[in-house]
Coordinates of C-alpha atoms and ligand atoms in Angstrom, one line a residue:
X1 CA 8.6 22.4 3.6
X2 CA 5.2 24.7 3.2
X3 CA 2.5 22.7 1.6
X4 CA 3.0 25.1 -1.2
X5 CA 6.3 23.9 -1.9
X6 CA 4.7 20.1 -2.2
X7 CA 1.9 21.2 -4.4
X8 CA 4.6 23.1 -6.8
X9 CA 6.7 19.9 -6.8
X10 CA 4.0 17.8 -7.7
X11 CA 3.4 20.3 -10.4
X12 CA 0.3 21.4 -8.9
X13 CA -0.1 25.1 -7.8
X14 CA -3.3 25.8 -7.2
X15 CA -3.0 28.7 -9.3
X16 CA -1.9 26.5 -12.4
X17 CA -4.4 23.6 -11.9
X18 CA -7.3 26.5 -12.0
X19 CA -5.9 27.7 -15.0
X20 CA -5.1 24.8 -17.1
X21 CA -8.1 22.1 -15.9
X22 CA -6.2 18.4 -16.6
X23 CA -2.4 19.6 -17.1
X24 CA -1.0 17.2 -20.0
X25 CA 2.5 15.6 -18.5
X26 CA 4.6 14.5 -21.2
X27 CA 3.9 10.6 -20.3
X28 CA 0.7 11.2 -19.0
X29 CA -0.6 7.4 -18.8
X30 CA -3.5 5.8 -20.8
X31 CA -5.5 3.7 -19.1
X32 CA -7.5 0.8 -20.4
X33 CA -11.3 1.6 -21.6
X34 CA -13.8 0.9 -18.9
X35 CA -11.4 1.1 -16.7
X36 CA -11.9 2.5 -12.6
X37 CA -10.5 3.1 -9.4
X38 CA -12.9 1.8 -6.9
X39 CA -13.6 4.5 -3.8
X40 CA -15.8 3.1 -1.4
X41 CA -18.2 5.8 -2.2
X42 CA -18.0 5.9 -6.2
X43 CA -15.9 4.4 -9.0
X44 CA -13.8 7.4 -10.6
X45 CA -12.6 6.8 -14.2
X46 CA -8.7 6.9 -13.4
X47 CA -8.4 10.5 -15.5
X48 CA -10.9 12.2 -12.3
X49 CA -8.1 11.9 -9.6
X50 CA -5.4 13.2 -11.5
X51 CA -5.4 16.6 -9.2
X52 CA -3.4 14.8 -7.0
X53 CA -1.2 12.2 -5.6
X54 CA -2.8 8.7 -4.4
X55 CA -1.0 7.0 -1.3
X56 CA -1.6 3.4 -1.8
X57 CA -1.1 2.2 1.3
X58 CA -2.1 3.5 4.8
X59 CA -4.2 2.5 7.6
X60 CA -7.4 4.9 9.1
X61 CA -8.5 2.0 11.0
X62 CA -6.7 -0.9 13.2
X63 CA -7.8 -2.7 15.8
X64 CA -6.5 -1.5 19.4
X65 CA -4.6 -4.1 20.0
X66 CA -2.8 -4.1 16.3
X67 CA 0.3 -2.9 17.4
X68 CA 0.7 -5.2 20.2
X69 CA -0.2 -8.5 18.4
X70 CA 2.1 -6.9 15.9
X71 CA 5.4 -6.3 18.9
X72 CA 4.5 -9.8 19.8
X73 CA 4.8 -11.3 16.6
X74 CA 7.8 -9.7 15.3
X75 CA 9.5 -10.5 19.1
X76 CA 8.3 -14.1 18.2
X77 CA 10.4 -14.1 15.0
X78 CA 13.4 -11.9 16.0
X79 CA 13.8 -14.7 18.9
X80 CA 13.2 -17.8 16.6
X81 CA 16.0 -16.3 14.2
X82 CA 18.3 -15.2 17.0
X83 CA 17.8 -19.0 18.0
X84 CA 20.6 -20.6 21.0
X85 CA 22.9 -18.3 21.5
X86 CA 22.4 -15.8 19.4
X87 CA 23.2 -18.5 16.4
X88 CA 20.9 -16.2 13.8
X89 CA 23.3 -13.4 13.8
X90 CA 26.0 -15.3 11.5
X91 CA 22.6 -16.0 9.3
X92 CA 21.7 -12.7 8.8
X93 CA 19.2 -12.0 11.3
X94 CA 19.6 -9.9 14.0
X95 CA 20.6 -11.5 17.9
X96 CA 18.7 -10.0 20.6
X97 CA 21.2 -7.1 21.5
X98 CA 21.0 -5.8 17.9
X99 CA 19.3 -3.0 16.0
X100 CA 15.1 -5.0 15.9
X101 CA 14.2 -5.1 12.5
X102 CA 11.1 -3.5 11.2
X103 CA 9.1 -6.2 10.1
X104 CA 5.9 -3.9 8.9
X105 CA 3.1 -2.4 9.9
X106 CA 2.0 1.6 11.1
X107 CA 4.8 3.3 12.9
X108 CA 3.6 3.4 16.7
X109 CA 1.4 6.0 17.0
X110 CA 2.5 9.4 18.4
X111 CA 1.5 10.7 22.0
X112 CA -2.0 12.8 21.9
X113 CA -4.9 11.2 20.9
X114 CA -5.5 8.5 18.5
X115 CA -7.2 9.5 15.3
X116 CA -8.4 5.9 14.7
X117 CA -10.4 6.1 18.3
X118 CA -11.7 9.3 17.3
X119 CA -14.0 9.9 13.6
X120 CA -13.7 13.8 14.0
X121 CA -9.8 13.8 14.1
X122 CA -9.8 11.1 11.6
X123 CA -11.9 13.2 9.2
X124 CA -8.9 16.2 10.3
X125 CA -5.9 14.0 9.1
X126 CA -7.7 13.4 6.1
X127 CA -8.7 17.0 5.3
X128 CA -5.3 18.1 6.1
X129 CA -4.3 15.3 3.7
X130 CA -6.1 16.2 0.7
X131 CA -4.7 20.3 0.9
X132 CA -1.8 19.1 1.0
X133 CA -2.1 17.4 -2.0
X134 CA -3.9 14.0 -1.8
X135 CA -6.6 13.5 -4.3
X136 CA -6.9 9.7 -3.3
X137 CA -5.8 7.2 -0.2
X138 CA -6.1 3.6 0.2
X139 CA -7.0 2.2 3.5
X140 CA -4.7 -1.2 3.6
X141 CA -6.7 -2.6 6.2
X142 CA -9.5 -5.5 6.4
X143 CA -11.6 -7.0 8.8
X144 CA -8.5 -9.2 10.3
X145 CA -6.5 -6.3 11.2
X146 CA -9.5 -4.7 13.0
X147 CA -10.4 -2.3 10.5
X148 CA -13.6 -0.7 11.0
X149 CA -15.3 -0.2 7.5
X150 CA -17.9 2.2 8.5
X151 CA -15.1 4.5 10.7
X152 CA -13.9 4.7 7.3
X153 CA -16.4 5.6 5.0
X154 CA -17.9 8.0 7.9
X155 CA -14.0 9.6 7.9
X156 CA -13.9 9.8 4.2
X157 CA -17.6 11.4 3.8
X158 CA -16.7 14.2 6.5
X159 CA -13.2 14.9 4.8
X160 CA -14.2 14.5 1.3
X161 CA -11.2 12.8 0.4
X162 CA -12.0 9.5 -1.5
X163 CA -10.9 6.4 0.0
X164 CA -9.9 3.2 -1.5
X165 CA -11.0 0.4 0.8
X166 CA -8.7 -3.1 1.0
X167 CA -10.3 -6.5 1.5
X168 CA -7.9 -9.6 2.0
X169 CA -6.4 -11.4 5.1
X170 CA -3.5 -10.1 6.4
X171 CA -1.1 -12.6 7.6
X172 CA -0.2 -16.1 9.7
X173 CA -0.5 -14.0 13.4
X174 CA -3.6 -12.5 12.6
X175 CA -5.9 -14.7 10.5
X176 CA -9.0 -15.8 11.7
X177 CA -8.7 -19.5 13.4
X178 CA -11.0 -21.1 10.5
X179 CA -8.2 -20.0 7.7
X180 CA -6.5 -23.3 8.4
X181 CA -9.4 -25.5 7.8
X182 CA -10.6 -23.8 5.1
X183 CA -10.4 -24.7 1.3
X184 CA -8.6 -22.6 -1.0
X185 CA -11.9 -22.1 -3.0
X186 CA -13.3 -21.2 0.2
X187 CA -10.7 -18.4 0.7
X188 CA -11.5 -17.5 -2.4
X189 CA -15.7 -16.8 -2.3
X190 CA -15.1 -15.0 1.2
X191 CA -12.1 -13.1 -0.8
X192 CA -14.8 -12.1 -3.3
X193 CA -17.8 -11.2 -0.7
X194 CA -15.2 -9.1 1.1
X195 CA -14.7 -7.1 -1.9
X196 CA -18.0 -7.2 -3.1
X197 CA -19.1 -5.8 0.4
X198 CA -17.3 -3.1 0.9
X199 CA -16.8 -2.6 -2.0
X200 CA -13.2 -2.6 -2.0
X201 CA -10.8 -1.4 -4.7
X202 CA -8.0 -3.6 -4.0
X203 CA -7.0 -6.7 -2.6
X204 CA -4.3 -5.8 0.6
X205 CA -2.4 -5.7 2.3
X206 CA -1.9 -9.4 1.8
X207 CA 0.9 -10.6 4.1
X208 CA 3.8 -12.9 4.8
X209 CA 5.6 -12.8 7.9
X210 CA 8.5 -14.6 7.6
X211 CA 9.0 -17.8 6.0
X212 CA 5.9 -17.9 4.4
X213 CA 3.8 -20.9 6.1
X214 CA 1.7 -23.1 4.2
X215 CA -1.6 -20.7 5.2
X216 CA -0.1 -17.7 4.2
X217 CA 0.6 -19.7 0.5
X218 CA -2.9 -21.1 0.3
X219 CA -4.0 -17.1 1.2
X220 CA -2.0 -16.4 -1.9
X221 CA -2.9 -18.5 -4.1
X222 CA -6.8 -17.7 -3.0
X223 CA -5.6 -14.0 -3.4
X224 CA -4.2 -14.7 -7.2
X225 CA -7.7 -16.2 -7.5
X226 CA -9.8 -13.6 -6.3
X227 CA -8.1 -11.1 -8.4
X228 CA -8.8 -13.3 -11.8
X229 CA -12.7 -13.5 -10.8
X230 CA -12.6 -9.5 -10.0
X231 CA -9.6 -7.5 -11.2
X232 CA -9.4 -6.0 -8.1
X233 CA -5.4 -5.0 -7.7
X234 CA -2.6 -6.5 -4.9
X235 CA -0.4 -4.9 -2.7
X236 CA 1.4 -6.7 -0.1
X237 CA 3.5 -6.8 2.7
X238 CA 6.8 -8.7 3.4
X239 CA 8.1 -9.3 7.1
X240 CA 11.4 -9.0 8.1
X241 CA 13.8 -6.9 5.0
X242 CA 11.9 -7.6 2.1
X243 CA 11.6 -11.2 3.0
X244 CA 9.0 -13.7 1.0
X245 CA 9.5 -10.9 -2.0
X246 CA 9.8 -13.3 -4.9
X247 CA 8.0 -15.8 -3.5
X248 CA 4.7 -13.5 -3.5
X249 CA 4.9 -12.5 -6.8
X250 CA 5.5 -16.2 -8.0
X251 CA 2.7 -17.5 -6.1
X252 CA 0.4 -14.5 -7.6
X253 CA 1.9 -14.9 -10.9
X254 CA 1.3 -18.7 -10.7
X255 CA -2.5 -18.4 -9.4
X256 CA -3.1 -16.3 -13.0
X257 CA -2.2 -12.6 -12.0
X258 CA -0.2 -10.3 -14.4
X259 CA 2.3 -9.2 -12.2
X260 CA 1.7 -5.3 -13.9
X261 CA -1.4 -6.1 -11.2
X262 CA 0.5 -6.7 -8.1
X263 CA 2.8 -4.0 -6.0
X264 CA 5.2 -6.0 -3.7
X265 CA 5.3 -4.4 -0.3
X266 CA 7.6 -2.6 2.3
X267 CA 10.6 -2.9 -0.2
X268 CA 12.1 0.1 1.2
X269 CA 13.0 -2.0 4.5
X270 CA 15.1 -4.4 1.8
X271 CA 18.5 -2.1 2.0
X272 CA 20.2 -3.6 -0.7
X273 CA 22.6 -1.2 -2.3
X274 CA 22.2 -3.3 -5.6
X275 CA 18.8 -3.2 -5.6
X276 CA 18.7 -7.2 -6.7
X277 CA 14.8 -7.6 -5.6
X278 CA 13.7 -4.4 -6.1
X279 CA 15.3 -5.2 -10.0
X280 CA 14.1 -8.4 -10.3
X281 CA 10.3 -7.4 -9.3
X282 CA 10.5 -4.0 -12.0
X283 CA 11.7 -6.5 -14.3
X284 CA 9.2 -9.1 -14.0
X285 CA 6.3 -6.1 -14.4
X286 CA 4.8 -5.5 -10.8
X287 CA 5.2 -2.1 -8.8
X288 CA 8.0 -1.8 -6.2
X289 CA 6.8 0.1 -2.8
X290 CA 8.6 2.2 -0.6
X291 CA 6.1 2.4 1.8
X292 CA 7.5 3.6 5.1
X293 CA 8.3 6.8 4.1
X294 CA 8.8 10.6 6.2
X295 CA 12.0 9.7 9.2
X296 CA 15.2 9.4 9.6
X297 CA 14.9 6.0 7.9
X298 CA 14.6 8.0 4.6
X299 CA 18.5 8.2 4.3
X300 CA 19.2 4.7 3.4
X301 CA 15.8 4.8 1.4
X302 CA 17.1 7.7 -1.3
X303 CA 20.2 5.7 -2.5
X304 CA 17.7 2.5 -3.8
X305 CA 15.0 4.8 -5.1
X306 CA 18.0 6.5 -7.0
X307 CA 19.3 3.4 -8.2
X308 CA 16.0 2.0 -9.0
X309 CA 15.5 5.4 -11.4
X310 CA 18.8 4.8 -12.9
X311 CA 17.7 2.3 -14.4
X312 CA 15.1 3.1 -15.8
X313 CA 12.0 1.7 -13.2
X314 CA 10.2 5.5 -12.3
X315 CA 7.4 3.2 -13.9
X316 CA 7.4 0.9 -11.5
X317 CA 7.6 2.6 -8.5
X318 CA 5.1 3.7 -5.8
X319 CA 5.5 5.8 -2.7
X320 CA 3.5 6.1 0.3
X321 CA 4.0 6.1 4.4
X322 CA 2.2 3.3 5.8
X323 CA 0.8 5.4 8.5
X324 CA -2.3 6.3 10.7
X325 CA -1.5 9.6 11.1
X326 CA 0.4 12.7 9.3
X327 CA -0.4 10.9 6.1
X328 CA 1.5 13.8 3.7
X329 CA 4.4 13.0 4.6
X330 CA 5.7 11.1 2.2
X331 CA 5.2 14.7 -0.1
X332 CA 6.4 16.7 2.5
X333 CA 8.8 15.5 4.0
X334 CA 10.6 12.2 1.5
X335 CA 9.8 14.2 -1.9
X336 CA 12.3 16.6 -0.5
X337 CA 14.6 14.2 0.0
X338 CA 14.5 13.5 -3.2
X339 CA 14.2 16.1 -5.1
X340 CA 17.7 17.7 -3.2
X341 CA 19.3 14.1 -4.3
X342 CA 18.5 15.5 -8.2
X343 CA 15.2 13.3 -9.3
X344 CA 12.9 16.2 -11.3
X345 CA 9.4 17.7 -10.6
X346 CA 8.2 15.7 -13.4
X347 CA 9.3 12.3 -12.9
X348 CA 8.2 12.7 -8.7
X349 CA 4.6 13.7 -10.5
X350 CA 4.7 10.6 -12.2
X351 CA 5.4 8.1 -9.2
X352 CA 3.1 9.7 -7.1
X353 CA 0.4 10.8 -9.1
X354 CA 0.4 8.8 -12.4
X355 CA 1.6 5.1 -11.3
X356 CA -0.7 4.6 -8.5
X357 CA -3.8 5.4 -10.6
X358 CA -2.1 2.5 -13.5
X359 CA -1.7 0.3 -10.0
X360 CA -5.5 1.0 -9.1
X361 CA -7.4 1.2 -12.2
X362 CA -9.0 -1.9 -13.2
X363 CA -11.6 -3.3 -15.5
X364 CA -14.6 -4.9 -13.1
X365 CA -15.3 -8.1 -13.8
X366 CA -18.5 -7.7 -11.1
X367 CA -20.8 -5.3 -11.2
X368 CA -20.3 -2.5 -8.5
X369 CA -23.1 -3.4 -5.4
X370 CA -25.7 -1.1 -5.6
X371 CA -26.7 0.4 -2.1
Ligands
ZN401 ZN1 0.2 -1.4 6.2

């Protein structure tokens, strides 16, 4: 797949976006007036990043020991559910012996260097990134998870591509100690300066891990919150298959969030050849993400996307890889996929250029912190 191909798929040649400035797709969204998508360097109206497809969620920044805590933590679970011999299996989780489930987070990183230990290859993935297509990407991470803000914003100023920062906490194995003490409305103003700071165009990735625990509901709730007193966007992330789904977007719902406001996360682990979640959430008004996208996992992704176009949610879906490296993949390598299992140029343009920017742009309800 040549990044030519990707940019014709999306509709994009260069050669056709020069000549006709702001192609007109035949649903091409509206947005709401005064609405923006918050980069951490300017607020575009949603109309300025049309060139291109937005990934929603992947990581430029983690802290070193991310993907330990995060081995750790799923181990923890996988055990708990296995419980005495191997009891869990018969329950639906998975014993010891079997295939580990993928509870979330960035794939392991690849041998070579690490582009999140080094700006200058950081600044490459993203450049590489945005010719092949990316007019947008939102970093997922926040301070909990390691993420170093300025690593960012020096990435996103030597690549040019615009980046979307996340605030939030992530979930129960990596919040900060104080979480449990805390107040909900104390979640909430420290929700808010984290947004304010950054700034930050969205709230996420907001987590559960497995059953969500009482911290990870207050987080939730103070989430819900946050979002009413900014209209920054959600996007989470569920643990093991799709797990916690409904509850997130009840909790949300419940705290005061329109769930047209909220993307539920990592739904594309949930293989479900019925797509009854996946339904359920397009139905209710929130954004379904396959977010794990460009491997051999893609086979038993294509059948629910499929199934999920059938009928009738291309609205509510969002695509992106979840990754700290190789970021095009989900348009170079799952768009194929796709496209050879019969879904059209136009309604691929649509999920990955159209309903991220409808996900992203929001009305502030706080002014943007001046520098
Ligand atoms: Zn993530």
């Amino acid at each position: 797949m040549t990044r030519r191909t990707a940019l014709e798929l999306l509709g994009m040649s260069a050669t056709y976006t020069a000549l006709v400035p702001g192609r007109a797709f035949a649903q091409a969204p509206a947005f709401t007036k005064g609405a923006i998508i918050r980069t951490l360097f300017k607020d575009y109206a949603p109309e300025d990043l049309a060139g291109g497809a937005t990934l929603f969620h992947e990581h430029m920044s983690l802290a070193p020991d991310f993907m330990d805590k995060f081995r750790a933590a799923s181990a923890a679970v996988r055990a708990m559910n296995a419980g005495p011999a191997g009891a869990g299996a018969a329950a639906g989780g998975r014993g010891p012996g079997g295939a580990p489930p993928r509870a979330g987070g960035p794939p392991p990183a690849a041998t070579g260097p690490d582009p999140m230990r080094d700006v200058e290859l950081m600044a490459e993935e993203l450049a590489t990134a945005k010719r092949d297509g990316v007019a947008c990407i939102v970093d997922g991470g926040h301070p909990d998870m390691g993420r170093d803000l300025e690593f960012v914003r020096q990435a996103s100023m030597k690549s040019g591509l615009p980046v979307v920062a996340g605030a939030g906490f992530y979930s129960q194995p990596y919040y900060p100690r104080e979480i449990s003490t805390m107040s909900e409305s104390q979640i909430v103003e420290a929700l808010i300066r984290q947004a304010d700071e950054a700034p930050a165009g969205a709230f996420g990735e907001i987590g559960s891990w497995d059953e969500m625990t009482a911290d990870e509901r207050k987080v939730f709730r103070a989430v819900g919150k946050a979002h009413v007193a900014t209209g920054l966007p959600i996007f989470t992330h569920t643990g093991i298959p799709g797990k916690a789904a409904i509850e997130q977007l009840d909790i949300l719902e419940d705290a005061g969030v329109n769930p047209n406001r909220v993307t539920i996360g990592h739904l594309g682990n949930l293989v479900d050849p019925n797509v009854y979640v996946h339904k359920t959430i397009c139905r209710r008004g929130a954004f379904v993400a396959f977010d794990r996208q460009g491997s051999n996992g893609d086979a038993q992704k294509v059948p629910l996307v499929m199934a999920l176009l059938e009928a009738g949610f291309a609205d509510r879906l969002l695509f992106s890889s979840d990754a700290s490296r190789g970021y095009s993949k989900t348009l170079t390598v799952f768009l194929p996929k796709l496209k050879a299992a019969g879904v059209g140029d136009d309604v691929l343009h649509r999920i990955m250029v159209d309903n991220p920017r409808r996900f992203l742009a929001f009305v502030p309800r706080r002014p943007r912190k001046r520098l």
